[in-house]
Short mmCIF file of C-alpha atoms in Angstrom, two decimals:
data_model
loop_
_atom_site.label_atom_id
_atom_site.label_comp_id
_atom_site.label_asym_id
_atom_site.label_seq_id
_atom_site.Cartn_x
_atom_site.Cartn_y
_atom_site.Cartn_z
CA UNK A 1081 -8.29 100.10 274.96
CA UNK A 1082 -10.31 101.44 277.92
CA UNK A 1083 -12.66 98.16 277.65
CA UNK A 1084 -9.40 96.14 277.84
CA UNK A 1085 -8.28 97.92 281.03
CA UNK A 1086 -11.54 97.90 282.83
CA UNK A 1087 -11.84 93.82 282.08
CA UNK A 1088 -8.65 93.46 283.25
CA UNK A 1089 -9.62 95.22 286.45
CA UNK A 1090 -12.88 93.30 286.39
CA UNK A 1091 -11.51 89.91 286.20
CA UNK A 1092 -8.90 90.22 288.68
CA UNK A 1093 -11.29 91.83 291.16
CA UNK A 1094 -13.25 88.75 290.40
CA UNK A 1095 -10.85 85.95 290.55
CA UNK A 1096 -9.82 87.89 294.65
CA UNK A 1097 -13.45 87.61 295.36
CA UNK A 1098 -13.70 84.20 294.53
CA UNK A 1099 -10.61 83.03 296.31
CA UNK A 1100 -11.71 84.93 299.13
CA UNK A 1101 -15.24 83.75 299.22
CA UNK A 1102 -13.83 79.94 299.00
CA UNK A 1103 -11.55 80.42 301.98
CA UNK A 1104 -14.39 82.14 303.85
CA UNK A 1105 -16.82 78.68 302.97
CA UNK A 1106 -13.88 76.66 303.97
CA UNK A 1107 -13.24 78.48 307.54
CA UNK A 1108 -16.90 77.15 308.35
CA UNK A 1109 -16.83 74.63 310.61
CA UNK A 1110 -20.15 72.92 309.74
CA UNK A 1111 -18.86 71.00 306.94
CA UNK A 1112 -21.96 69.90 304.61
CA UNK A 1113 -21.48 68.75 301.16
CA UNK A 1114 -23.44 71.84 299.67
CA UNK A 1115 -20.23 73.73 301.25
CA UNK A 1116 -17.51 71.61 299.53
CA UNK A 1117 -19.61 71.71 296.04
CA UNK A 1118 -20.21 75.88 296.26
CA UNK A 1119 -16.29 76.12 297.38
CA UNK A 1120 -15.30 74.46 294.68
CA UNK A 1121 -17.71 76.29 292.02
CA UNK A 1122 -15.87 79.69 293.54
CA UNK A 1123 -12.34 78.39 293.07
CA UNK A 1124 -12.95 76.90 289.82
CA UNK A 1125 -14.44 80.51 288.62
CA UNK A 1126 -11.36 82.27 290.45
CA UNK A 1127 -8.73 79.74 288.34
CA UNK A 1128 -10.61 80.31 285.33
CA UNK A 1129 -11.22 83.93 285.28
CA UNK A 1130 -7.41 84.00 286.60
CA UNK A 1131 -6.17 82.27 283.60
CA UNK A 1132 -7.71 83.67 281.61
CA UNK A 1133 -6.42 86.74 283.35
CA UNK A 1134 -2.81 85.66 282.85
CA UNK A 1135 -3.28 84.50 278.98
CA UNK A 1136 -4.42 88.02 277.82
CA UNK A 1137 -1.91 89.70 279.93
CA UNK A 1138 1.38 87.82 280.31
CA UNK A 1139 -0.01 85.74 276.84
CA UNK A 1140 0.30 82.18 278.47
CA UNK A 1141 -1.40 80.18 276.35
CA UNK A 1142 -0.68 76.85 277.05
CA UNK A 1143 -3.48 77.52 279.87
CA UNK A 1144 -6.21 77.33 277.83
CA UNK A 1145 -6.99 73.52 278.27
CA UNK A 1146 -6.87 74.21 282.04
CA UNK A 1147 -9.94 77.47 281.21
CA UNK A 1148 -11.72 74.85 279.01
CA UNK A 1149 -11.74 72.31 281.64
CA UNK A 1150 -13.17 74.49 284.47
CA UNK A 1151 -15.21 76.06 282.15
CA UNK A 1152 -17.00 72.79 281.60
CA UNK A 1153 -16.66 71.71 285.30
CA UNK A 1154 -18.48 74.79 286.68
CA UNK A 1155 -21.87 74.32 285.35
CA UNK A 1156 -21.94 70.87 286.50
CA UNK A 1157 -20.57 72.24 290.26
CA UNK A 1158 -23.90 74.49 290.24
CA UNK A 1159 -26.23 71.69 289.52
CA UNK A 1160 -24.46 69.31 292.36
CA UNK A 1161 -24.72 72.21 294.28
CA UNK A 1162 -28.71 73.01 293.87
CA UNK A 1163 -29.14 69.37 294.78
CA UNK A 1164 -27.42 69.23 297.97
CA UNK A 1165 -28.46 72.88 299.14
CA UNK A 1166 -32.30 71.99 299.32
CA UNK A 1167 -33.66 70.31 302.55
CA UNK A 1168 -33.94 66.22 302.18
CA UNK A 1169 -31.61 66.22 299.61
CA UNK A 1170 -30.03 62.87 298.62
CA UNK A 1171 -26.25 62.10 300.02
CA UNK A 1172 -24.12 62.36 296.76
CA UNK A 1173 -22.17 59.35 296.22
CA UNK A 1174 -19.86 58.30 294.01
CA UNK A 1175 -21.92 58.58 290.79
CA UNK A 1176 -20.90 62.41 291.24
CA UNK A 1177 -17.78 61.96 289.49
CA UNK A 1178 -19.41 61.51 286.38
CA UNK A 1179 -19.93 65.12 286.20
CA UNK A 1180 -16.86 65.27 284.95
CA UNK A 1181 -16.99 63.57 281.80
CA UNK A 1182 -18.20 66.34 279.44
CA UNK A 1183 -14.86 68.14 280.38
CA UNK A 1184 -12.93 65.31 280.06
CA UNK A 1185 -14.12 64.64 276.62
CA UNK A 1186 -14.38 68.14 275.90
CA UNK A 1187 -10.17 67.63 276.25
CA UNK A 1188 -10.34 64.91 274.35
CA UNK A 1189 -11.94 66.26 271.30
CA UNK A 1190 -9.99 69.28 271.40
CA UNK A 1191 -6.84 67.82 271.90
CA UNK A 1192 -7.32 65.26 268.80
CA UNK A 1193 -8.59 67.83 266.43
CA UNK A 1194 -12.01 66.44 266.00
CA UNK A 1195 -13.46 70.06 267.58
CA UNK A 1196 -11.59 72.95 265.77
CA UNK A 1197 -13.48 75.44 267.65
CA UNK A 1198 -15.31 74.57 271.38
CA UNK A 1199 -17.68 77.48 271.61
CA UNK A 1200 -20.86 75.69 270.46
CA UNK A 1201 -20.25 72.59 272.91
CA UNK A 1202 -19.41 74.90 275.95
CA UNK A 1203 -22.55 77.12 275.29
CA UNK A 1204 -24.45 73.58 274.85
CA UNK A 1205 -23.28 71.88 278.38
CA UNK A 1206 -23.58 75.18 280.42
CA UNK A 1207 -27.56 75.58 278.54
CA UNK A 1208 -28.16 71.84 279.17
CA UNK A 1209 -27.00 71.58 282.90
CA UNK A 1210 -28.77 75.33 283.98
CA UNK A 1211 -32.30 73.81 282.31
CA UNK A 1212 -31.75 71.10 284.60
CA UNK A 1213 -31.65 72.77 287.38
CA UNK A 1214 -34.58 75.00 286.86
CA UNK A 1215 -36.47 71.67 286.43
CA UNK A 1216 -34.83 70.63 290.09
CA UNK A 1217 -35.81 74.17 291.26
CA UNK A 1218 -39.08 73.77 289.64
CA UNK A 1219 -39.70 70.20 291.37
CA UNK A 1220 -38.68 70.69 294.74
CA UNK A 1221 -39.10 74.80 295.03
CA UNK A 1222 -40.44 74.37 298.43
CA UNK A 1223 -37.62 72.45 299.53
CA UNK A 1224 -35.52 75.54 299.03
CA UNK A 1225 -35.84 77.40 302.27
CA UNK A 1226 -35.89 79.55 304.15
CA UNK A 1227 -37.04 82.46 301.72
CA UNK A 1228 -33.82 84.45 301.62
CA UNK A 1229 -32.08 80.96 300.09
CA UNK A 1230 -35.45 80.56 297.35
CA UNK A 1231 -34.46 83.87 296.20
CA UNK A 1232 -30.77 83.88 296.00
CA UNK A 1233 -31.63 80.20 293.76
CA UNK A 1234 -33.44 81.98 291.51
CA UNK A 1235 -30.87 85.24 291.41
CA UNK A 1236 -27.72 82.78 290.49
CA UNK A 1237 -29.66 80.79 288.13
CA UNK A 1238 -31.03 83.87 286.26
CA UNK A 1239 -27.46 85.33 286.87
CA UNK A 1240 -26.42 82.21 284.77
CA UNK A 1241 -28.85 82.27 282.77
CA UNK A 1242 -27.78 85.77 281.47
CA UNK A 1243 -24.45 85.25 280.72
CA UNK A 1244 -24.25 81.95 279.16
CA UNK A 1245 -27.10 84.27 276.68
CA UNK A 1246 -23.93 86.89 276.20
CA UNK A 1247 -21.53 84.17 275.78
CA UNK A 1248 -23.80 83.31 272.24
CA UNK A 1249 -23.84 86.91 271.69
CA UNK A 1250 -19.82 87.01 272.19
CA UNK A 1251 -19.49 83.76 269.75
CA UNK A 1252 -21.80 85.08 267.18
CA UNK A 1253 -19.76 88.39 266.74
CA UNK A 1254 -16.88 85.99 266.71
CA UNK A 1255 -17.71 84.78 263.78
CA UNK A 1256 -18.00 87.87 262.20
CA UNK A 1257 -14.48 88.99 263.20
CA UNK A 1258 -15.13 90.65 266.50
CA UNK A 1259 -12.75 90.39 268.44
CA UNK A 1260 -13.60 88.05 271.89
CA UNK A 1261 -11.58 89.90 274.88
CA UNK A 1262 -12.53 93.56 273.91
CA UNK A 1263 -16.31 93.00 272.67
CA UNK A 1264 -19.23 94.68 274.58
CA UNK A 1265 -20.65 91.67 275.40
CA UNK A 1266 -17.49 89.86 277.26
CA UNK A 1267 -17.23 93.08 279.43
CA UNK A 1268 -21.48 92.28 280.17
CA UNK A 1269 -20.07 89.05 280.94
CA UNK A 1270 -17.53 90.19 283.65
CA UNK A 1271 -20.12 92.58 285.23
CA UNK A 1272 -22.63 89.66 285.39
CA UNK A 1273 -20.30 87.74 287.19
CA UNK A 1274 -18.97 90.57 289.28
CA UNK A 1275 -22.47 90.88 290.39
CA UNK A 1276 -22.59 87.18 291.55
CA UNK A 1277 -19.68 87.14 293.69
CA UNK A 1278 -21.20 90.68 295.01
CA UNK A 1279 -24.34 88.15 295.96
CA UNK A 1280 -22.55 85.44 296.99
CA UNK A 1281 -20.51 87.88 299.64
CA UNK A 1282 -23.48 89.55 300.66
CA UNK A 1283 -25.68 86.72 301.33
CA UNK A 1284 -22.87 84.75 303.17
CA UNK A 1285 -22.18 87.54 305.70
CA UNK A 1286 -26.04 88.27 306.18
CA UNK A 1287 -27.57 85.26 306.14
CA UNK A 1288 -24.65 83.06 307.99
CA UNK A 1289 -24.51 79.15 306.89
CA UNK A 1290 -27.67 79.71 304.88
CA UNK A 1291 -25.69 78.84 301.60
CA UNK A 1292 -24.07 76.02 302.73
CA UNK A 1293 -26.35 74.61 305.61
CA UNK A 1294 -29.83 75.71 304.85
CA UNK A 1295 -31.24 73.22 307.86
CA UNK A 1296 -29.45 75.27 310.19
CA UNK A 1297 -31.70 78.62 309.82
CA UNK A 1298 -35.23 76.78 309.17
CA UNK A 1299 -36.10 75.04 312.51
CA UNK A 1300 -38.59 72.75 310.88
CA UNK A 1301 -37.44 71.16 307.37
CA UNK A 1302 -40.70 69.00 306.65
CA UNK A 1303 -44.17 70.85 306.25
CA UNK A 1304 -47.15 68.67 307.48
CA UNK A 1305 -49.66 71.16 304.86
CA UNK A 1306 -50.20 70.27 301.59
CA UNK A 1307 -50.30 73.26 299.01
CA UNK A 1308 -53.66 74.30 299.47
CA UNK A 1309 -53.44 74.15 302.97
CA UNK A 1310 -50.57 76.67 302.97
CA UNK A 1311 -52.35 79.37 300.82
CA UNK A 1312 -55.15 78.83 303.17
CA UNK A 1313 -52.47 79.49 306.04
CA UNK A 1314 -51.24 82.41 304.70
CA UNK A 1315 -54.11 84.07 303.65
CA UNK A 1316 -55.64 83.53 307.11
CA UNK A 1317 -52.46 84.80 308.64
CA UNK A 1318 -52.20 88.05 306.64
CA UNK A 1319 -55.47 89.00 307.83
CA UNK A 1320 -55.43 88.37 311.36
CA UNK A 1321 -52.35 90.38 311.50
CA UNK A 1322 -53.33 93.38 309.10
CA UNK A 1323 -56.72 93.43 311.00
CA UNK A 1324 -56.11 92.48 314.53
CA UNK A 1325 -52.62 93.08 314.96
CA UNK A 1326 -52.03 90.47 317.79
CA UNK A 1327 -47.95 91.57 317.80
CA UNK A 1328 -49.35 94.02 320.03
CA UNK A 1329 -49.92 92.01 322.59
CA UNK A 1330 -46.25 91.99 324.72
CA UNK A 1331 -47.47 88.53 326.54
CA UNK A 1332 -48.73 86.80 322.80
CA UNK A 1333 -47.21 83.16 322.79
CA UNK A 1334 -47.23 81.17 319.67
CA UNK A 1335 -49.79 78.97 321.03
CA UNK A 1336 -52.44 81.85 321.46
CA UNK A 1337 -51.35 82.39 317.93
CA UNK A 1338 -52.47 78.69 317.60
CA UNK A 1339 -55.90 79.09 318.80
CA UNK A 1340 -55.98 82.22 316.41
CA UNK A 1341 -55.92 80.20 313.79
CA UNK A 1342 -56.72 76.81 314.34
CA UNK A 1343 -53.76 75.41 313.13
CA UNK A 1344 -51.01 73.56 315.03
CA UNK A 1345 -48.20 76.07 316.93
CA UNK A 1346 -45.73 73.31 315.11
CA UNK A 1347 -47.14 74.81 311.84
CA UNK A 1348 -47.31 77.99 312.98
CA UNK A 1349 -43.87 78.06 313.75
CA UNK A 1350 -42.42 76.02 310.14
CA UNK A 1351 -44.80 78.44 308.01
CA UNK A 1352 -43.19 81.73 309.56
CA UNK A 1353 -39.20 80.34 309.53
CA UNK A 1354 -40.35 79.06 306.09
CA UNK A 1355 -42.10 82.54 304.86
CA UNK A 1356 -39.69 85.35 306.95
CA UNK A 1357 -36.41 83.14 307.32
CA UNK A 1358 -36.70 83.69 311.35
CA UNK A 1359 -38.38 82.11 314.41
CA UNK A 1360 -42.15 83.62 315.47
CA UNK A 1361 -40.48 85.89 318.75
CA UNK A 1362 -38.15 87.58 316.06
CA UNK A 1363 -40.76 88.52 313.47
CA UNK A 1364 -42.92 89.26 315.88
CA UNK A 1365 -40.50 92.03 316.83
CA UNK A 1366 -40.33 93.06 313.25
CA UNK A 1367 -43.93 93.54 313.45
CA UNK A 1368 -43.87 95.52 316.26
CA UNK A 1369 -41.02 97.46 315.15
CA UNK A 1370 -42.66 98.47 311.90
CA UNK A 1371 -45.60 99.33 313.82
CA UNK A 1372 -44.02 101.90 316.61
CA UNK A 1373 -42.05 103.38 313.22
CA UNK A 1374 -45.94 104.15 311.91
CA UNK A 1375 -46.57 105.84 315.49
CA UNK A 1376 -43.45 107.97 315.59
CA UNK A 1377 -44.68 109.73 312.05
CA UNK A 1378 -48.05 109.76 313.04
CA UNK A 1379 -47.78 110.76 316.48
CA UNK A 1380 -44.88 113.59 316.54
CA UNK A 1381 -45.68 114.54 320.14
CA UNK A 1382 -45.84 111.29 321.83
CA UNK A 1383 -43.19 110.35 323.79
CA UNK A 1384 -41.04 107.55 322.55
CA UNK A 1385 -41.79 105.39 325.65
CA UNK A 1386 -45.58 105.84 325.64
CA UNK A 1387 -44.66 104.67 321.73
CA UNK A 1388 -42.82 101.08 322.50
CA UNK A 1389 -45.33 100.36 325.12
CA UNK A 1390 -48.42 101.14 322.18
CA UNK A 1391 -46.22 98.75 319.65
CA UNK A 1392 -46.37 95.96 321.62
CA UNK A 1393 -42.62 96.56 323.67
CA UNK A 1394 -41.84 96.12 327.32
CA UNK A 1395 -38.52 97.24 327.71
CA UNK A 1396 -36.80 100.32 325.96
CA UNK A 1397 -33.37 97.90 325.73
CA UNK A 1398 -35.08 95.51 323.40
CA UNK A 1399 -37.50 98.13 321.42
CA UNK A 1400 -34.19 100.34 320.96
CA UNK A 1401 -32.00 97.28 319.36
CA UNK A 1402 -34.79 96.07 317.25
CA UNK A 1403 -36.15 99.32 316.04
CA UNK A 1404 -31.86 99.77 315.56
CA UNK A 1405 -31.63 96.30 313.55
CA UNK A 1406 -34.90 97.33 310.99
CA UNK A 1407 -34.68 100.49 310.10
CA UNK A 1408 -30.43 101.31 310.80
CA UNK A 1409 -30.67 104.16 313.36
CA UNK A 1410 -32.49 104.92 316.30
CA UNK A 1411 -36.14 105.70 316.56
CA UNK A 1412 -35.90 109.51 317.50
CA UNK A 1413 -33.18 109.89 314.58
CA UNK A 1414 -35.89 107.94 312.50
CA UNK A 1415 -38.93 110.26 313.59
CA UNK A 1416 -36.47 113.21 312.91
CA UNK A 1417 -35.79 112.35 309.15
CA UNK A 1418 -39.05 111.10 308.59
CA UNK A 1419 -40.47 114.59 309.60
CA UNK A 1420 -37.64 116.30 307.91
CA UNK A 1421 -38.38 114.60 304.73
CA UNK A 1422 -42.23 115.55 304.87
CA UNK A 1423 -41.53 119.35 305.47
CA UNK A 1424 -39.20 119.58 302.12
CA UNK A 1425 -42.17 117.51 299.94
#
């Protein structure tokens, strides 16, 4: 009975978040298809977690063609999505539609008794349409930035991944008389999913238009280096920053950074927004900001202005708000609970 209540909970929590998270998309007003196609995979979640809400509650049952049919519709609004959300990606056309088909025959079956039971073909369209779009993910993996977008790719696919595997665990214990709506596994289901419109909030409000207009946060979308060339990059880079630590220098411009490094500031400045999700001024703040954090520990007794000047700062306006936008509070309250801490170990 408990599980029962807290699914109930879950699912309705779920289906607000949804809604919520669609109007939020739709409020945008850089209107990309990526938007549209991740909209619509929220409300189609929020109808069918809704309805299904409403048919274990209230025991309306004639809703379960309209559960079946979003069911089927949602892992096809993922893939759509995972093609449009990647830089260069094709303009859909009207081919799209034909996404649509397995639910429509899905109905089709169902409705003329040649499928007594739909469990198996679900489970078999959601596994077929997430392994293609690991193979998209897999192909075009670079194409997927900045990094923040990469990783929140791979935390909704594996998201996915995860509960269409308890969905087979929920259909096998089916079949041994478990009951569906009160198993274990359905309530690992609604957490899993929970979880994802958790992300999907979270990332939205950080990471502004990132989901929906990826372009918008990298200021570069093609990358003149080849693979090899990168890892070279980036190898070269971490080193001349762990050893030489030119973020220290207040006046450094991205095309002393250039010279650094023998490698075009254009470069420069697509490998960082590609790497860090920002533009060089802003991670070189982060840098800098990390680095007076270091000073305040090691360095009790120096002043905090003789610190910002040391990590690379020329005004206590700026070195306050990014020190603030780091680490969450100010650098003395920072040097205060970092000393605190060490006196209790």
């Amino acid at each position: 009975m408990k599980q029962r209540v807290l699914a109930l909970v879950l699912e309705g929590a779920i289906s607000a978040e949804m809604l919520l998270f669609a109007i939020f998309l739709l409020t945008n007003r850089r209107r990309t298809p990526a938007l549209y196609l991740l909209a619509g995979l929220s409300l189609d979640l929020a109808g069918m977690i809704a309805a299904n809400l409403l048919i274990a509650a209230e025991g309306f049952s004639q809703l379960a063609d309209f559960v079946l049919f979003l069911d089927l519709l949602a892992p096809a609004l993922f893939y759509l999505y995972l093609t449009q959300v990647r830089s260069e990606a094709k303009p859909l056309s009207w081919t799209a539609a034909a996404h649509t088909l397995p639910a429509l025959a899905a109905l089709a079956l169902w409705r003329s008794g040649i499928l007594s039971a739909m469990d198996v073909y679900v489970i078999a369209c959601w596994s077929a349409y997430l392994c293609a779009a690991m193979v998209q993910f897999a192909r075009h993996r670079d194409s997927y930035a900045p990094l923040a977008l990469r990783r929140f790719v791979m935390m909704l696919t594996g998201a996915f991944v995860t509960i269409t595997v308890l969905r087979i665990v929920i259909v096998a214990n089916a079949s041994g008389g478990a009951p569906f709506l009160t198993g274990t596994a359905y309530l690992f289901v609604l957490i899993a999913v929970f979880l994802v419109t958790c992300q999907f909030l979270f990332t939205a409000l950080h990471y502004p238009n990132l989901l929906t207009s990826p372009a918008s946060c990298v200021k570069y979308g093609r990358s003149a280096l080849d693979a090899a060339e990168v890892n070279n990059l980036e190898t070269r880079f971490d080193a001349l920053f762990q050893e030489q630590k030119p973020y220290l220098n207040p006046d450094l411009t991205v095309a002393e950074l250039s010279m650094m490094l023998d490698v075009p500031a254009r470069q420069i400045s697509q490998f960082i927004n590609s790497r860090f999700g920002t533009n060089v001024p802003a991670y070189m703040n982060q840098c800098r900001a990390r680095h007076a954090a270091c000073l305040l520990v090691e360095s009790p007794d120096k002043p905090v202005k003789i610190v910002l000047f040391e990590a690379g700062f020329t005004s206590k306006n700026i070195f306050n708000r990014e020190f603030q936008r780091n680490f969450g509070m100010s650098p003395t309250a920072y040097r205060s609970a970092q000393l605190e801490n060490e006196k209790e170990q």
